[in-house]
mmCIF file with all atom_site columns, C-alpha atoms in Angstrom:
data_model
loop_
_atom_site.group_PDB
_atom_site.id
_atom_site.type_symbol
_atom_site.label_atom_id
_atom_site.label_alt_id
_atom_site.label_comp_id
_atom_site.label_asym_id
_atom_site.label_entity_id
_atom_site.label_seq_id
_atom_site.pdbx_PDB_ins_code
_atom_site.Cartn_x
_atom_site.Cartn_y
_atom_site.Cartn_z
_atom_site.occupancy
_atom_site.B_iso_or_equiv
_atom_site.pdbx_formal_charge
_atom_site.auth_seq_id
_atom_site.auth_comp_id
_atom_site.auth_asym_id
_atom_site.auth_atom_id
_atom_site.pdbx_PDB_model_num
ATOM 1   C CA . MET A 1 1   ? 0.236   -0.277 -0.253  1.00 35.00 ? 1   MET A CA 1
ATOM 2   C CA . SER A 1 2   ? 0.939   3.498  -0.997  1.00 33.00 ? 2   SER A CA 1
ATOM 3   C CA . LEU A 1 3   ? 0.469   6.679  0.972   1.00 38.00 ? 3   LEU A CA 1
ATOM 4   C CA . TYR A 1 4   ? 0.472   9.606  -1.912  1.00 36.00 ? 4   TYR A CA 1
ATOM 5   C CA . LEU A 1 5   ? -1.962  12.025 -0.192  1.00 41.00 ? 5   LEU A CA 1
ATOM 6   C CA . TYR A 1 6   ? 0.231   13.648 1.663   1.00 35.00 ? 6   TYR A CA 1
ATOM 7   C CA . PRO A 1 7   ? 3.497   16.182 0.784   1.00 36.00 ? 7   PRO A CA 1
ATOM 8   C CA . ALA A 1 8   ? 6.190   16.604 3.041   1.00 37.00 ? 8   ALA A CA 1
ATOM 9   C CA . LEU A 1 9   ? 5.948   19.285 6.107   1.00 39.00 ? 9   LEU A CA 1
ATOM 10  C CA . HIS A 1 10  ? 8.791   21.442 4.676   1.00 40.00 ? 10  HIS A CA 1
ATOM 11  C CA . GLU A 1 11  ? 6.969   20.753 1.109   1.00 46.00 ? 11  GLU A CA 1
ATOM 12  C CA . ARG A 1 12  ? 4.636   23.767 0.203   1.00 45.00 ? 12  ARG A CA 1
ATOM 13  C CA . HIS A 1 13  ? 2.745   24.900 -2.875  1.00 48.00 ? 13  HIS A CA 1
ATOM 14  C CA . PRO A 1 14  ? 4.371   26.685 -4.883  1.00 48.00 ? 14  PRO A CA 1
ATOM 15  C CA . ASP A 1 15  ? 2.664   30.223 -4.983  1.00 50.00 ? 15  ASP A CA 1
ATOM 16  C CA . GLU A 1 16  ? 3.119   30.363 -0.852  1.00 47.00 ? 16  GLU A CA 1
ATOM 17  C CA . ALA A 1 17  ? 5.173   32.516 -0.144  1.00 42.00 ? 17  ALA A CA 1
ATOM 18  C CA . ALA A 1 18  ? 5.609   31.240 4.175   1.00 43.00 ? 18  ALA A CA 1
ATOM 19  C CA . ALA A 1 19  ? 7.185   28.484 4.941   1.00 42.00 ? 19  ALA A CA 1
ATOM 20  C CA . PRO A 1 20  ? 4.885   26.655 7.704   1.00 43.00 ? 20  PRO A CA 1
ATOM 21  C CA . VAL A 1 21  ? 5.042   27.418 10.903  1.00 42.00 ? 21  VAL A CA 1
ATOM 22  C CA . ALA A 1 22  ? 4.791   25.864 14.743  1.00 41.00 ? 22  ALA A CA 1
ATOM 23  C CA . THR A 1 23  ? 4.950   27.070 17.726  1.00 42.00 ? 23  THR A CA 1
ATOM 24  C CA . GLY A 1 24  ? 7.473   25.551 19.280  1.00 45.00 ? 24  GLY A CA 1
ATOM 25  C CA . PRO A 1 25  ? 9.761   22.575 19.304  1.00 56.00 ? 25  PRO A CA 1
ATOM 26  C CA . SER A 1 26  ? 7.844   19.539 21.462  1.00 85.00 ? 26  SER A CA 1
ATOM 27  C CA . ALA A 1 27  ? 7.821   16.440 21.428  1.00 88.00 ? 27  ALA A CA 1
ATOM 28  C CA . HIS A 1 28  ? 4.781   16.572 20.365  1.00 92.00 ? 28  HIS A CA 1
ATOM 29  C CA . LEU A 1 29  ? 5.105   18.100 17.913  1.00 91.00 ? 29  LEU A CA 1
ATOM 30  C CA . ALA A 1 30  ? 7.911   16.086 16.302  1.00 91.00 ? 30  ALA A CA 1
ATOM 31  C CA . LEU A 1 31  ? 5.865   13.134 15.761  1.00 93.00 ? 31  LEU A CA 1
ATOM 32  C CA . ILE A 1 32  ? 2.691   15.180 14.140  1.00 94.00 ? 32  ILE A CA 1
ATOM 33  C CA . GLN A 1 33  ? 6.012   16.559 11.667  1.00 90.00 ? 33  GLN A CA 1
ATOM 34  C CA . LYS A 1 34  ? 6.919   12.672 11.103  1.00 92.00 ? 34  LYS A CA 1
ATOM 35  C CA . ALA A 1 35  ? 3.479   12.112 10.380  1.00 92.00 ? 35  ALA A CA 1
ATOM 36  C CA . TYR A 1 36  ? 3.533   15.022 6.999   1.00 86.00 ? 36  TYR A CA 1
ATOM 37  C CA . GLU A 1 37  ? 6.949   12.867 6.695   1.00 87.00 ? 37  GLU A CA 1
ATOM 38  C CA . ALA A 1 38  ? 5.055   9.450  6.058   1.00 87.00 ? 38  ALA A CA 1
ATOM 39  C CA . PHE A 1 39  ? 2.950   11.314 4.924   1.00 83.00 ? 39  PHE A CA 1
ATOM 40  C CA . HIS A 1 40  ? 4.950   12.048 2.105   1.00 79.00 ? 40  HIS A CA 1
ATOM 41  C CA . SER A 1 41  ? 7.676   9.548  1.532   1.00 82.00 ? 41  SER A CA 1
ATOM 42  C CA . ARG A 1 42  ? 4.120   7.031  1.585   1.00 81.00 ? 42  ARG A CA 1
ATOM 43  C CA . ASP A 1 43  ? 5.502   4.922  4.056   1.00 89.00 ? 43  ASP A CA 1
ATOM 44  C CA . VAL A 1 44  ? 2.557   3.036  5.277   1.00 91.00 ? 44  VAL A CA 1
ATOM 45  C CA . ALA A 1 45  ? 4.106   1.670  8.152   1.00 94.00 ? 45  ALA A CA 1
ATOM 46  C CA . ALA A 1 46  ? 6.521   4.839  9.291   1.00 94.00 ? 46  ALA A CA 1
ATOM 47  C CA . LEU A 1 47  ? 2.975   6.411  9.760   1.00 95.00 ? 47  LEU A CA 1
ATOM 48  C CA . LEU A 1 48  ? 1.598   3.622  11.921  1.00 97.00 ? 48  LEU A CA 1
ATOM 49  C CA . ASP A 1 49  ? 4.332   3.603  13.907  1.00 96.00 ? 49  ASP A CA 1
ATOM 50  C CA . VAL A 1 50  ? 3.538   7.616  14.780  1.00 96.00 ? 50  VAL A CA 1
ATOM 51  C CA . LEU A 1 51  ? -0.664  5.853  15.169  1.00 97.00 ? 51  LEU A CA 1
ATOM 52  C CA . ALA A 1 52  ? -1.440  4.199  18.957  1.00 97.00 ? 52  ALA A CA 1
ATOM 53  C CA . PRO A 1 53  ? -2.876  1.434  18.016  1.00 97.00 ? 53  PRO A CA 1
ATOM 54  C CA . ASP A 1 54  ? -6.937  1.535  19.201  1.00 98.00 ? 54  ASP A CA 1
ATOM 55  C CA . VAL A 1 55  ? -6.115  5.175  16.764  1.00 98.00 ? 55  VAL A CA 1
ATOM 56  C CA . HIS A 1 56  ? -9.251  6.598  16.009  1.00 98.00 ? 56  HIS A CA 1
ATOM 57  C CA . TRP A 1 57  ? -8.909  8.206  12.587  1.00 98.00 ? 57  TRP A CA 1
ATOM 58  C CA . VAL A 1 58  ? -12.104 10.733 11.832  1.00 98.00 ? 58  VAL A CA 1
ATOM 59  C CA . HIS A 1 59  ? -13.632 11.729 8.996   1.00 97.00 ? 59  HIS A CA 1
ATOM 60  C CA . PRO A 1 60  ? -16.144 14.399 8.541   1.00 96.00 ? 60  PRO A CA 1
ATOM 61  C CA . ASP A 1 61  ? -19.586 11.488 8.160   1.00 95.00 ? 61  ASP A CA 1
ATOM 62  C CA . GLY A 1 62  ? -20.791 13.845 5.059   1.00 92.00 ? 62  GLY A CA 1
ATOM 63  C CA . MET A 1 63  ? -17.980 11.649 3.301   1.00 95.00 ? 63  MET A CA 1
ATOM 64  C CA . SER A 1 64  ? -19.944 8.271  4.209   1.00 94.00 ? 64  SER A CA 1
ATOM 65  C CA . ASP A 1 65  ? -21.592 8.295  0.294   1.00 93.00 ? 65  ASP A CA 1
ATOM 66  C CA . TYR A 1 66  ? -18.350 7.082  -1.484  1.00 94.00 ? 66  TYR A CA 1
ATOM 67  C CA . GLY A 1 67  ? -16.595 4.440  1.925   1.00 92.00 ? 67  GLY A CA 1
ATOM 68  C CA . LEU A 1 68  ? -14.223 8.040  2.910   1.00 94.00 ? 68  LEU A CA 1
ATOM 69  C CA . GLY A 1 69  ? -16.643 9.695  6.208   1.00 95.00 ? 69  GLY A CA 1
ATOM 70  C CA . GLY A 1 70  ? -16.710 8.561  9.764   1.00 96.00 ? 70  GLY A CA 1
ATOM 71  C CA . THR A 1 71  ? -14.288 7.592  12.131  1.00 97.00 ? 71  THR A CA 1
ATOM 72  C CA . LYS A 1 72  ? -12.282 4.112  11.111  1.00 97.00 ? 72  LYS A CA 1
ATOM 73  C CA . PHE A 1 73  ? -10.313 2.628  14.048  1.00 98.00 ? 73  PHE A CA 1
ATOM 74  C CA . GLY A 1 74  ? -6.999  1.370  14.690  1.00 98.00 ? 74  GLY A CA 1
ATOM 75  C CA . HIS A 1 75  ? -4.128  0.461  12.654  1.00 98.00 ? 75  HIS A CA 1
ATOM 76  C CA . GLU A 1 76  ? -6.536  -1.911 10.448  1.00 98.00 ? 76  GLU A CA 1
ATOM 77  C CA . GLY A 1 77  ? -8.787  1.142  9.736   1.00 97.00 ? 77  GLY A CA 1
ATOM 78  C CA . VAL A 1 78  ? -6.771  3.363  8.532   1.00 97.00 ? 78  VAL A CA 1
ATOM 79  C CA . LYS A 1 79  ? -4.676  1.255  6.096   1.00 96.00 ? 79  LYS A CA 1
ATOM 80  C CA . GLU A 1 80  ? -8.011  0.678  5.093   1.00 95.00 ? 80  GLU A CA 1
ATOM 81  C CA . PHE A 1 81  ? -9.521  4.316  4.825   1.00 94.00 ? 81  PHE A CA 1
ATOM 82  C CA . LEU A 1 82  ? -6.078  4.391  2.412   1.00 93.00 ? 82  LEU A CA 1
ATOM 83  C CA . ALA A 1 83  ? -6.764  2.392  0.054   1.00 93.00 ? 83  ALA A CA 1
ATOM 84  C CA . ARG A 1 84  ? -10.197 3.699  -0.543  1.00 94.00 ? 84  ARG A CA 1
ATOM 85  C CA . VAL A 1 85  ? -9.253  7.236  -1.161  1.00 93.00 ? 85  VAL A CA 1
ATOM 86  C CA . PRO A 1 86  ? -6.672  6.355  -4.389  1.00 93.00 ? 86  PRO A CA 1
ATOM 87  C CA . THR A 1 87  ? -10.419 4.045  -5.952  1.00 94.00 ? 87  THR A CA 1
ATOM 88  C CA . VAL A 1 88  ? -12.213 8.149  -5.384  1.00 95.00 ? 88  VAL A CA 1
ATOM 89  C CA . LEU A 1 89  ? -10.326 10.422 -6.018  1.00 95.00 ? 89  LEU A CA 1
ATOM 90  C CA . GLY A 1 90  ? -7.306  11.170 -8.924  1.00 94.00 ? 90  GLY A CA 1
ATOM 91  C CA . GLY A 1 91  ? -4.686  12.071 -6.516  1.00 90.00 ? 91  GLY A CA 1
ATOM 92  C CA . MET A 1 92  ? -4.030  14.392 -3.211  1.00 87.00 ? 92  MET A CA 1
ATOM 93  C CA . ARG A 1 93  ? -1.764  16.779 -2.426  1.00 83.00 ? 93  ARG A CA 1
ATOM 94  C CA . LEU A 1 94  ? -1.333  18.734 0.949   1.00 82.00 ? 94  LEU A CA 1
ATOM 95  C CA . TYR A 1 95  ? -0.069  21.671 1.888   1.00 84.00 ? 95  TYR A CA 1
ATOM 96  C CA . PRO A 1 96  ? 0.206   22.280 5.785   1.00 87.00 ? 96  PRO A CA 1
ATOM 97  C CA . GLN A 1 97  ? 0.499   25.915 6.903   1.00 89.00 ? 97  GLN A CA 1
ATOM 98  C CA . GLU A 1 98  ? 0.291   26.615 10.328  1.00 91.00 ? 98  GLU A CA 1
ATOM 99  C CA . PHE A 1 99  ? 0.957   23.801 13.900  1.00 91.00 ? 99  PHE A CA 1
ATOM 100 C CA . VAL A 1 100 ? -0.397  25.186 17.071  1.00 92.00 ? 100 VAL A CA 1
ATOM 101 C CA . GLU A 1 101 ? 0.263   23.063 20.352  1.00 92.00 ? 101 GLU A CA 1
ATOM 102 C CA . SER A 1 102 ? -2.079  23.070 23.238  1.00 92.00 ? 102 SER A CA 1
ATOM 103 C CA . ALA A 1 103 ? -1.566  20.738 26.144  1.00 91.00 ? 103 ALA A CA 1
ATOM 104 C CA . ASP A 1 104 ? -1.715  17.376 23.971  1.00 93.00 ? 104 ASP A CA 1
ATOM 105 C CA . ARG A 1 105 ? -2.876  18.328 20.936  1.00 95.00 ? 105 ARG A CA 1
ATOM 106 C CA . VAL A 1 106 ? -1.429  19.703 17.494  1.00 96.00 ? 106 VAL A CA 1
ATOM 107 C CA . VAL A 1 107 ? -3.830  21.610 15.847  1.00 97.00 ? 107 VAL A CA 1
ATOM 108 C CA . VAL A 1 108 ? -2.584  22.169 11.575  1.00 96.00 ? 108 VAL A CA 1
ATOM 109 C CA . PHE A 1 109 ? -3.625  24.926 9.447   1.00 95.00 ? 109 PHE A CA 1
ATOM 110 C CA . GLY A 1 110 ? -3.176  23.811 5.800   1.00 91.00 ? 110 GLY A CA 1
ATOM 111 C CA . PHE A 1 111 ? -4.922  23.141 2.036   1.00 91.00 ? 111 PHE A CA 1
ATOM 112 C CA . ARG A 1 112 ? -4.935  20.977 0.458   1.00 90.00 ? 112 ARG A CA 1
ATOM 113 C CA . ASP A 1 113 ? -4.464  20.322 -3.836  1.00 93.00 ? 113 ASP A CA 1
ATOM 114 C CA . VAL A 1 114 ? -7.834  17.919 -4.494  1.00 94.00 ? 114 VAL A CA 1
ATOM 115 C CA . THR A 1 115 ? -7.610  16.106 -8.144  1.00 95.00 ? 115 THR A CA 1
ATOM 116 C CA . SER A 1 116 ? -10.798 14.507 -9.250  1.00 95.00 ? 116 SER A CA 1
ATOM 117 C CA . ALA A 1 117 ? -10.964 11.099 -10.500 1.00 94.00 ? 117 ALA A CA 1
ATOM 118 C CA . SER A 1 118 ? -11.792 13.160 -14.613 1.00 95.00 ? 118 SER A CA 1
ATOM 119 C CA . GLY A 1 119 ? -8.938  15.055 -13.255 1.00 95.00 ? 119 GLY A CA 1
ATOM 120 C CA . ARG A 1 120 ? -10.495 18.709 -12.223 1.00 95.00 ? 120 ARG A CA 1
ATOM 121 C CA . THR A 1 121 ? -7.707  19.421 -9.469  1.00 96.00 ? 121 THR A CA 1
ATOM 122 C CA . GLU A 1 122 ? -9.326  22.400 -7.171  1.00 95.00 ? 122 GLU A CA 1
ATOM 123 C CA . ARG A 1 123 ? -7.505  24.065 -3.810  1.00 96.00 ? 123 ARG A CA 1
ATOM 124 C CA . LEU A 1 124 ? -9.462  23.479 -0.507  1.00 96.00 ? 124 LEU A CA 1
ATOM 125 C CA . ARG A 1 125 ? -8.954  24.196 2.721   1.00 97.00 ? 125 ARG A CA 1
ATOM 126 C CA . PHE A 1 126 ? -8.451  21.792 6.119   1.00 96.00 ? 126 PHE A CA 1
ATOM 127 C CA . VAL A 1 127 ? -7.930  21.348 9.383   1.00 98.00 ? 127 VAL A CA 1
ATOM 128 C CA . HIS A 1 128 ? -6.242  18.969 11.379  1.00 98.00 ? 128 HIS A CA 1
ATOM 129 C CA . SER A 1 129 ? -7.018  17.881 14.966  1.00 98.00 ? 129 SER A CA 1
ATOM 130 C CA . TRP A 1 130 ? -3.895  15.920 16.254  1.00 98.00 ? 130 TRP A CA 1
ATOM 131 C CA . THR A 1 131 ? -4.830  13.964 19.854  1.00 97.00 ? 131 THR A CA 1
ATOM 132 C CA . LEU A 1 132 ? -1.838  12.700 21.350  1.00 95.00 ? 132 LEU A CA 1
ATOM 133 C CA . SER A 1 133 ? -1.161  10.262 24.564  1.00 94.00 ? 133 SER A CA 1
ATOM 134 C CA . GLY A 1 134 ? 1.578   8.154  25.437  1.00 91.00 ? 134 GLY A CA 1
ATOM 135 C CA . GLY A 1 135 ? 3.918   9.024  22.924  1.00 92.00 ? 135 GLY A CA 1
ATOM 136 C CA . ARG A 1 136 ? 1.785   8.399  19.683  1.00 95.00 ? 136 ARG A CA 1
ATOM 137 C CA . ALA A 1 137 ? -1.430  9.933  18.071  1.00 96.00 ? 137 ALA A CA 1
ATOM 138 C CA . THR A 1 138 ? -4.445  8.618  19.768  1.00 97.00 ? 138 THR A CA 1
ATOM 139 C CA . ARG A 1 139 ? -6.814  10.376 17.369  1.00 98.00 ? 139 ARG A CA 1
ATOM 140 C CA . MET A 1 140 ? -6.050  12.672 14.442  1.00 98.00 ? 140 MET A CA 1
ATOM 141 C CA . GLU A 1 141 ? -9.602  14.649 12.828  1.00 98.00 ? 141 GLU A CA 1
ATOM 142 C CA . ASP A 1 142 ? -9.867  15.748 9.347   1.00 98.00 ? 142 ASP A CA 1
ATOM 143 C CA . ILE A 1 143 ? -11.895 18.592 9.522   1.00 97.00 ? 143 ILE A CA 1
ATOM 144 C CA . PHE A 1 144 ? -12.981 20.613 5.891   1.00 96.00 ? 144 PHE A CA 1
ATOM 145 C CA . ASP A 1 145 ? -15.244 21.843 4.061   1.00 96.00 ? 145 ASP A CA 1
ATOM 146 C CA . THR A 1 146 ? -17.938 18.596 2.363   1.00 95.00 ? 146 THR A CA 1
ATOM 147 C CA . VAL A 1 147 ? -19.409 20.684 0.011   1.00 95.00 ? 147 VAL A CA 1
ATOM 148 C CA . LEU A 1 148 ? -16.950 21.630 -2.409  1.00 94.00 ? 148 LEU A CA 1
ATOM 149 C CA . PHE A 1 149 ? -15.462 18.072 -1.491  1.00 95.00 ? 149 PHE A CA 1
ATOM 150 C CA . ARG A 1 150 ? -18.210 16.206 -2.358  1.00 95.00 ? 150 ARG A CA 1
ATOM 151 C CA . ARG A 1 151 ? -18.936 18.866 -5.745  1.00 94.00 ? 151 ARG A CA 1
ATOM 152 C CA . LEU A 1 152 ? -14.912 18.237 -6.754  1.00 94.00 ? 152 LEU A CA 1
ATOM 153 C CA . ILE A 1 153 ? -15.422 14.729 -6.507  1.00 94.00 ? 153 ILE A CA 1
ATOM 154 C CA . GLU A 1 154 ? -18.558 14.898 -8.962  1.00 92.00 ? 154 GLU A CA 1
ATOM 155 C CA . SER A 1 155 ? -16.906 17.054 -11.789 1.00 89.00 ? 155 SER A CA 1
#
């Protein structure tokens, strides 16, 4: 299985002048950076190393019609989700821009270029909320405008 969806933490969209911003270095922030590096290098094993075995991988229910909504549980649920994405989309690149850390949470603001199966690409904003415990991510919630995303998928 490959992870082609997300760019490296340091990668930014060519139209963006500023590099991603972090609120300060910490073990939690470093862990989330490893997750984005794993996404970029398509390294499922490295991503799973960041995630707790019982992780909750959450996406808006509005994406359920495509098999991409709701909560997936554990490493198997994450792998099933990642395998489903390329059956619905032609491609996706994430551009994380800002990292905000508070206690056991890291919130990432950014945008993604999403390509539909028909080849149309749009830029869509996202927020990723990561919850951490015991040196692993226990929850990742992807927050985005499902109406815009669905329109793109259906284009």
